[in-house]
mmCIF file of C-alpha atoms and ligand atoms in Angstrom:
data_model
loop_
_atom_site.group_PDB
_atom_site.id
_atom_site.type_symbol
_atom_site.label_atom_id
_atom_site.label_comp_id
_atom_site.label_asym_id
_atom_site.label_seq_id
_atom_site.Cartn_x
_atom_site.Cartn_y
_atom_site.Cartn_z
ATOM 1 C CA UNK A 1 -12.886 -14.502 -9.238
ATOM 2 C CA UNK A 2 -14.624 -14.624 -5.555
ATOM 3 C CA UNK A 3 -12.495 -12.074 -3.682
ATOM 4 C CA UNK A 4 -10.162 -13.383 -0.627
ATOM 5 C CA UNK A 5 -9.138 -11.772 2.124
ATOM 6 C CA UNK A 6 -5.568 -13.157 3.428
ATOM 7 C CA UNK A 7 -4.417 -11.554 6.016
ATOM 8 C CA UNK A 8 -1.082 -11.623 6.880
ATOM 9 C CA UNK A 9 0.583 -13.548 9.968
ATOM 10 C CA UNK A 10 3.080 -10.759 10.299
ATOM 11 C CA UNK A 11 0.795 -8.692 12.622
ATOM 12 C CA UNK A 12 -0.302 -11.598 14.700
ATOM 13 C CA UNK A 13 1.118 -12.665 18.469
ATOM 14 C CA UNK A 14 3.418 -14.848 17.878
ATOM 15 C CA UNK A 15 3.613 -16.026 21.448
ATOM 16 C CA UNK A 16 -0.073 -17.993 20.206
ATOM 17 C CA UNK A 17 0.166 -18.187 16.582
ATOM 18 C CA UNK A 18 -1.953 -21.191 16.586
ATOM 19 C CA UNK A 19 -4.923 -19.668 18.090
ATOM 20 C CA UNK A 20 -4.072 -16.143 16.316
ATOM 21 C CA UNK A 21 -4.742 -18.309 13.329
ATOM 22 C CA UNK A 22 -7.315 -20.909 13.738
ATOM 23 C CA UNK A 23 -9.656 -17.484 15.371
ATOM 24 C CA UNK A 24 -9.257 -15.280 12.268
ATOM 25 C CA UNK A 25 -10.582 -18.099 9.996
ATOM 26 C CA UNK A 26 -12.896 -18.456 12.115
ATOM 27 C CA UNK A 27 -13.943 -14.243 11.563
ATOM 28 C CA UNK A 28 -14.330 -15.284 7.849
ATOM 29 C CA UNK A 29 -10.221 -15.057 6.381
ATOM 30 C CA UNK A 30 -10.184 -16.867 2.848
ATOM 31 C CA UNK A 31 -6.820 -17.702 3.177
ATOM 32 C CA UNK A 32 -3.214 -17.273 5.671
ATOM 33 C CA UNK A 33 -0.508 -14.543 3.820
ATOM 34 C CA UNK A 34 2.235 -16.199 5.286
ATOM 35 C CA UNK A 35 5.147 -13.713 5.264
ATOM 36 C CA UNK A 36 8.799 -14.679 5.312
ATOM 37 C CA UNK A 37 11.726 -12.279 5.106
ATOM 38 C CA UNK A 38 15.230 -13.085 5.109
ATOM 39 C CA UNK A 39 17.086 -9.937 6.621
ATOM 40 C CA UNK A 40 19.377 -9.720 3.232
ATOM 41 C CA UNK A 41 16.855 -9.145 0.503
ATOM 42 C CA UNK A 42 14.649 -7.623 2.727
ATOM 43 C CA UNK A 43 15.830 -5.685 5.511
ATOM 44 C CA UNK A 44 14.016 -7.736 8.378
ATOM 45 C CA UNK A 45 13.702 -11.498 9.060
ATOM 46 C CA UNK A 46 10.305 -13.283 10.236
ATOM 47 C CA UNK A 47 9.659 -17.215 10.378
ATOM 48 C CA UNK A 48 10.370 -19.895 8.466
ATOM 49 C CA UNK A 49 8.895 -23.686 6.557
ATOM 50 C CA UNK A 50 9.056 -24.911 10.206
ATOM 51 C CA UNK A 51 6.526 -23.178 11.620
ATOM 52 C CA UNK A 52 4.313 -23.941 8.681
ATOM 53 C CA UNK A 53 4.588 -27.425 9.020
ATOM 54 C CA UNK A 54 3.922 -26.622 12.858
ATOM 55 C CA UNK A 55 0.625 -25.219 12.280
ATOM 56 C CA UNK A 56 -0.550 -27.730 9.962
ATOM 57 C CA UNK A 57 0.826 -29.867 12.080
ATOM 58 C CA UNK A 58 -1.720 -28.380 14.788
ATOM 59 C CA UNK A 59 -4.878 -29.544 12.384
ATOM 60 C CA UNK A 60 -4.398 -26.107 10.143
ATOM 61 C CA UNK A 61 -5.992 -26.867 6.801
ATOM 62 C CA UNK A 62 -6.948 -23.196 5.317
ATOM 63 C CA UNK A 63 -5.253 -22.502 2.163
ATOM 64 C CA UNK A 64 -1.722 -21.024 2.940
ATOM 65 C CA UNK A 65 0.130 -18.597 0.918
ATOM 66 C CA UNK A 66 3.124 -17.969 1.490
ATOM 67 C CA UNK A 67 4.768 -14.961 0.135
ATOM 68 C CA UNK A 68 8.780 -15.542 0.540
ATOM 69 C CA UNK A 69 11.174 -12.111 0.322
ATOM 70 C CA UNK A 70 13.994 -14.250 0.721
ATOM 71 C CA UNK A 71 16.709 -14.524 -1.679
ATOM 72 C CA UNK A 72 18.382 -17.205 -3.462
ATOM 73 C CA UNK A 73 14.710 -17.940 -3.073
ATOM 74 C CA UNK A 74 14.767 -22.194 -4.812
ATOM 75 C CA UNK A 75 15.931 -23.814 -1.847
ATOM 76 C CA UNK A 76 13.015 -22.492 0.441
ATOM 77 C CA UNK A 77 10.336 -21.888 -2.677
ATOM 78 C CA UNK A 78 11.163 -26.761 -2.105
ATOM 79 C CA UNK A 79 11.117 -26.435 1.821
ATOM 80 C CA UNK A 80 8.274 -24.197 2.099
ATOM 81 C CA UNK A 81 6.412 -26.814 -0.347
ATOM 82 C CA UNK A 82 7.113 -29.452 1.922
ATOM 83 C CA UNK A 83 6.113 -27.457 4.543
ATOM 84 C CA UNK A 84 2.381 -27.727 2.955
ATOM 85 C CA UNK A 85 2.127 -24.616 1.269
ATOM 86 C CA UNK A 86 -0.637 -24.323 -1.224
ATOM 87 C CA UNK A 87 0.474 -20.883 -2.761
ATOM 88 C CA UNK A 88 4.262 -20.096 -2.804
ATOM 89 C CA UNK A 89 4.855 -16.700 -4.935
ATOM 90 C CA UNK A 90 8.766 -14.990 -4.975
ATOM 91 C CA UNK A 91 10.154 -11.311 -6.427
ATOM 92 C CA UNK A 92 11.917 -11.985 -9.883
ATOM 93 C CA UNK A 93 15.059 -10.286 -8.523
ATOM 94 C CA UNK A 94 15.435 -12.744 -6.025
ATOM 95 C CA UNK A 95 15.661 -15.686 -8.613
ATOM 96 C CA UNK A 96 18.118 -15.902 -11.803
ATOM 97 C CA UNK A 97 15.354 -18.330 -13.343
ATOM 98 C CA UNK A 98 12.264 -17.220 -13.035
ATOM 99 C CA UNK A 99 10.469 -19.701 -15.823
ATOM 100 C CA UNK A 100 12.391 -22.653 -13.757
ATOM 101 C CA UNK A 101 11.088 -21.268 -10.796
ATOM 102 C CA UNK A 102 7.801 -20.977 -11.214
ATOM 103 C CA UNK A 103 7.208 -24.085 -13.400
ATOM 104 C CA UNK A 104 9.006 -25.652 -9.974
ATOM 105 C CA UNK A 105 5.902 -24.907 -7.812
ATOM 106 C CA UNK A 106 3.386 -25.434 -10.090
ATOM 107 C CA UNK A 107 5.314 -29.025 -10.921
ATOM 108 C CA UNK A 108 4.412 -29.799 -7.185
ATOM 109 C CA UNK A 109 0.799 -28.977 -7.596
ATOM 110 C CA UNK A 110 1.293 -26.173 -5.695
ATOM 111 C CA UNK A 111 -0.026 -22.164 -7.068
ATOM 112 C CA UNK A 112 2.493 -19.968 -8.338
ATOM 113 C CA UNK A 113 2.706 -16.126 -7.665
ATOM 114 C CA UNK A 114 4.588 -13.285 -9.030
ATOM 115 C CA UNK A 115 5.001 -10.026 -6.810
ATOM 116 C CA UNK A 116 5.624 -6.937 -7.635
ATOM 117 C CA UNK A 117 7.552 -4.224 -5.675
ATOM 118 C CA UNK A 118 6.371 -0.636 -6.352
ATOM 119 C CA UNK A 119 9.996 -0.339 -7.924
ATOM 120 C CA UNK A 120 9.767 -2.737 -10.633
ATOM 121 C CA UNK A 121 8.698 -2.903 -14.013
ATOM 122 C CA UNK A 122 5.860 -5.768 -14.940
ATOM 123 C CA UNK A 123 7.466 -6.405 -18.666
ATOM 124 C CA UNK A 124 8.412 -9.431 -17.067
ATOM 125 C CA UNK A 125 5.072 -10.809 -16.559
ATOM 126 C CA UNK A 126 4.529 -10.987 -20.764
ATOM 127 C CA UNK A 127 7.275 -13.844 -20.593
ATOM 128 C CA UNK A 128 5.952 -15.709 -18.098
ATOM 129 C CA UNK A 129 2.086 -15.544 -17.484
ATOM 130 C CA UNK A 130 1.609 -19.023 -18.364
ATOM 131 C CA UNK A 131 3.100 -20.249 -15.139
ATOM 132 C CA UNK A 132 1.489 -17.881 -12.861
ATOM 133 C CA UNK A 133 -1.482 -18.872 -10.519
ATOM 134 C CA UNK A 134 -1.317 -15.241 -8.488
ATOM 135 C CA UNK A 135 -0.110 -11.632 -9.400
ATOM 136 C CA UNK A 136 0.852 -9.841 -6.129
ATOM 137 C CA UNK A 137 1.331 -6.201 -6.555
ATOM 138 C CA UNK A 138 2.630 -4.817 -2.864
ATOM 139 C CA UNK A 139 1.683 -1.311 -2.215
ATOM 140 C CA UNK A 140 4.733 -0.857 0.224
ATOM 141 C CA UNK A 141 7.692 -1.683 -0.537
ATOM 142 C CA UNK A 142 8.492 -5.216 1.274
ATOM 143 C CA UNK A 143 10.127 -6.216 4.494
ATOM 144 C CA UNK A 144 7.782 -4.265 7.214
ATOM 145 C CA UNK A 145 4.208 -4.138 8.169
ATOM 146 C CA UNK A 146 2.257 -1.415 9.954
ATOM 147 C CA UNK A 147 3.592 0.899 6.761
ATOM 148 C CA UNK A 148 1.377 3.175 4.523
ATOM 149 C CA UNK A 149 -0.292 2.203 1.502
ATOM 150 C CA UNK A 150 1.281 4.074 -2.054
ATOM 151 C CA UNK A 151 -1.016 4.978 -4.012
ATOM 152 C CA UNK A 152 0.886 4.511 -7.267
ATOM 153 C CA UNK A 153 -0.061 0.793 -6.427
ATOM 154 C CA UNK A 154 -3.569 1.790 -7.875
ATOM 155 C CA UNK A 155 -2.263 2.118 -11.095
ATOM 156 C CA UNK A 156 -0.325 -0.653 -11.480
ATOM 157 C CA UNK A 157 -3.141 -2.881 -10.096
ATOM 158 C CA UNK A 158 -5.217 -1.956 -13.506
ATOM 159 C CA UNK A 159 -2.562 -2.446 -15.573
ATOM 160 C CA UNK A 160 -1.611 -5.564 -14.099
ATOM 161 C CA UNK A 161 -5.806 -6.445 -14.378
ATOM 162 C CA UNK A 162 -6.218 -5.628 -18.297
ATOM 163 C CA UNK A 163 -3.363 -8.251 -18.550
ATOM 164 C CA UNK A 164 -5.389 -10.423 -16.866
ATOM 165 C CA UNK A 165 -7.816 -9.933 -18.753
ATOM 166 C CA UNK A 166 -6.421 -9.793 -22.093
ATOM 167 C CA UNK A 167 -4.865 -13.244 -21.147
ATOM 168 C CA UNK A 168 -8.153 -14.551 -20.274
ATOM 169 C CA UNK A 169 -6.196 -17.034 -17.641
ATOM 170 C CA UNK A 170 -7.627 -17.641 -13.936
ATOM 171 C CA UNK A 171 -5.282 -16.170 -12.061
ATOM 172 C CA UNK A 172 -5.286 -13.576 -8.882
ATOM 173 C CA UNK A 173 -4.816 -10.154 -8.564
ATOM 174 C CA UNK A 174 -4.030 -9.539 -5.243
ATOM 175 C CA UNK A 175 -2.693 -6.629 -3.512
ATOM 176 C CA UNK A 176 -0.091 -6.564 -0.133
ATOM 177 C CA UNK A 177 0.270 -3.550 1.742
ATOM 178 C CA UNK A 178 -1.118 -0.860 4.203
ATOM 179 C CA UNK A 179 -4.518 -2.223 3.307
ATOM 180 C CA UNK A 180 -7.193 -1.015 5.543
ATOM 181 C CA UNK A 181 -10.984 -0.297 5.454
ATOM 182 C CA UNK A 182 -10.925 2.716 4.430
ATOM 183 C CA UNK A 183 -8.492 2.118 1.192
ATOM 184 C CA UNK A 184 -9.617 -1.583 0.184
ATOM 185 C CA UNK A 185 -12.729 -0.459 -1.911
ATOM 186 C CA UNK A 186 -10.157 1.474 -4.210
ATOM 187 C CA UNK A 187 -7.509 -1.418 -4.422
ATOM 188 C CA UNK A 188 -11.125 -3.439 -5.356
ATOM 189 C CA UNK A 189 -12.616 -0.952 -8.756
ATOM 190 C CA UNK A 190 -8.766 -0.996 -9.611
ATOM 191 C CA UNK A 191 -9.190 -4.460 -9.819
ATOM 192 C CA UNK A 192 -7.667 -6.508 -6.833
ATOM 193 C CA UNK A 193 -9.797 -9.467 -5.899
ATOM 194 C CA UNK A 194 -7.524 -10.974 -3.869
ATOM 195 C CA UNK A 195 -6.502 -8.483 -0.202
ATOM 196 C CA UNK A 196 -3.467 -8.674 2.247
ATOM 197 C CA UNK A 197 -4.645 -7.151 5.717
ATOM 198 C CA UNK A 198 -1.745 -7.867 8.525
ATOM 199 C CA UNK A 199 -2.151 -5.067 11.206
ATOM 200 C CA UNK A 200 -5.493 -3.719 9.452
ATOM 201 C CA UNK A 201 -7.120 -7.024 10.758
ATOM 202 C CA UNK A 202 -4.699 -8.772 13.530
ATOM 203 C CA UNK A 203 -4.703 -4.529 15.716
ATOM 204 C CA UNK A 204 -8.425 -4.735 15.583
ATOM 205 C CA UNK A 205 -10.515 -6.088 18.416
ATOM 206 C CA UNK A 206 -13.238 -7.534 17.007
ATOM 207 C CA UNK A 207 -11.432 -9.028 13.393
ATOM 208 C CA UNK A 208 -14.305 -10.815 12.284
ATOM 209 C CA UNK A 209 -15.967 -6.775 12.256
ATOM 210 C CA UNK A 210 -13.137 -5.594 10.524
ATOM 211 C CA UNK A 211 -13.161 -8.508 7.842
ATOM 212 C CA UNK A 212 -16.849 -8.217 7.194
ATOM 213 C CA UNK A 213 -16.356 -4.400 7.041
ATOM 214 C CA UNK A 214 -13.624 -4.583 4.281
ATOM 215 C CA UNK A 215 -15.923 -7.472 2.498
ATOM 216 C CA UNK A 216 -18.634 -4.828 2.420
ATOM 217 C CA UNK A 217 -16.668 -1.964 0.421
ATOM 218 C CA UNK A 218 -15.569 -4.516 -1.439
ATOM 219 C CA UNK A 219 -18.748 -5.675 -2.619
ATOM 220 C CA UNK A 220 -19.934 -2.269 -3.225
ATOM 221 C CA UNK A 221 -17.472 -1.212 -5.615
ATOM 222 C CA UNK A 222 -19.484 -4.048 -8.000
ATOM 223 C CA UNK A 223 -22.636 -2.509 -6.765
HETATM 224 C C1 DX5 B 1 5.360 -6.691 3.311
HETATM 225 C C2 DX5 B 1 4.397 -7.830 3.839
HETATM 226 C C3 DX5 B 1 3.224 -7.561 3.905
HETATM 227 C C4 DX5 B 1 2.620 -6.716 5.343
HETATM 228 C C5 DX5 B 1 1.450 -6.394 5.467
HETATM 229 O O1 DX5 B 1 6.725 -7.003 3.649
HETATM 230 O O2 DX5 B 1 4.725 -8.768 2.872
HETATM 231 O O3 DX5 B 1 2.305 -8.289 3.914
HETATM 232 O O4 DX5 B 1 3.104 -7.565 6.732
HETATM 233 O O5 DX5 B 1 0.923 -5.430 6.385
HETATM 234 P P1 DX5 B 1 0.405 -4.698 6.903
HETATM 235 O O6 DX5 B 1 -1.752 -4.581 6.198
HETATM 236 O O7 DX5 B 1 0.051 -4.208 8.235
HETATM 237 O O8 DX5 B 1 0.739 -3.234 5.722
HETATM 238 ZN ZN1 ZN B 2 3.237 -10.332 2.144
#
């Protein structure tokens, strides 16, 4: 699958979010990663569906990948689908009935993602792999931007890549947390094709330069 770079808005300037999103899209982002935190499942609070709805209302039509770090999750899945999410990703710990939650996302015509924390085993994947369009491997513990990349997520990525290839299903493999220009190649080599980066992009002086440097590093792993 074509590699995608999906900047996390968590590191954007929220006082001018619409402009930040437009700028990062013009700089070459493939989709927007929209981090939702509830101060319950994770120890931080971010933004809700109203913010996505207003970006849509402001004319932003790009693919939006919503990462829900909220418990319980089902109500907010609905709300984000109504607000215009393209991908909705959930953590297995946040729903009593994972199969139902993933199926509900797809039934509404959106793509379903399943997220694994550094400490979450991947066994459950086997049971629901037919219901997912994206697997997200967390390379930090969820809750904050700007954390350090956890190296053991590379072997988790490699295991997920093996499972995806074995099924032959068109599933994206996303990595999220601490991704920078200097470690994105390692994630790509381990099998990721979709890369979240918050701080590395939004704290840089030139979003386009950072995104193209990332793309170049990914490309080199395939040469
Ligand atoms: C962490 C979030 C990440 C994070 C990425 O809970 O899911 O998307 O904001 O930010 P950086 O790239 O700064 O680690
Ligand atoms: Zn995220």
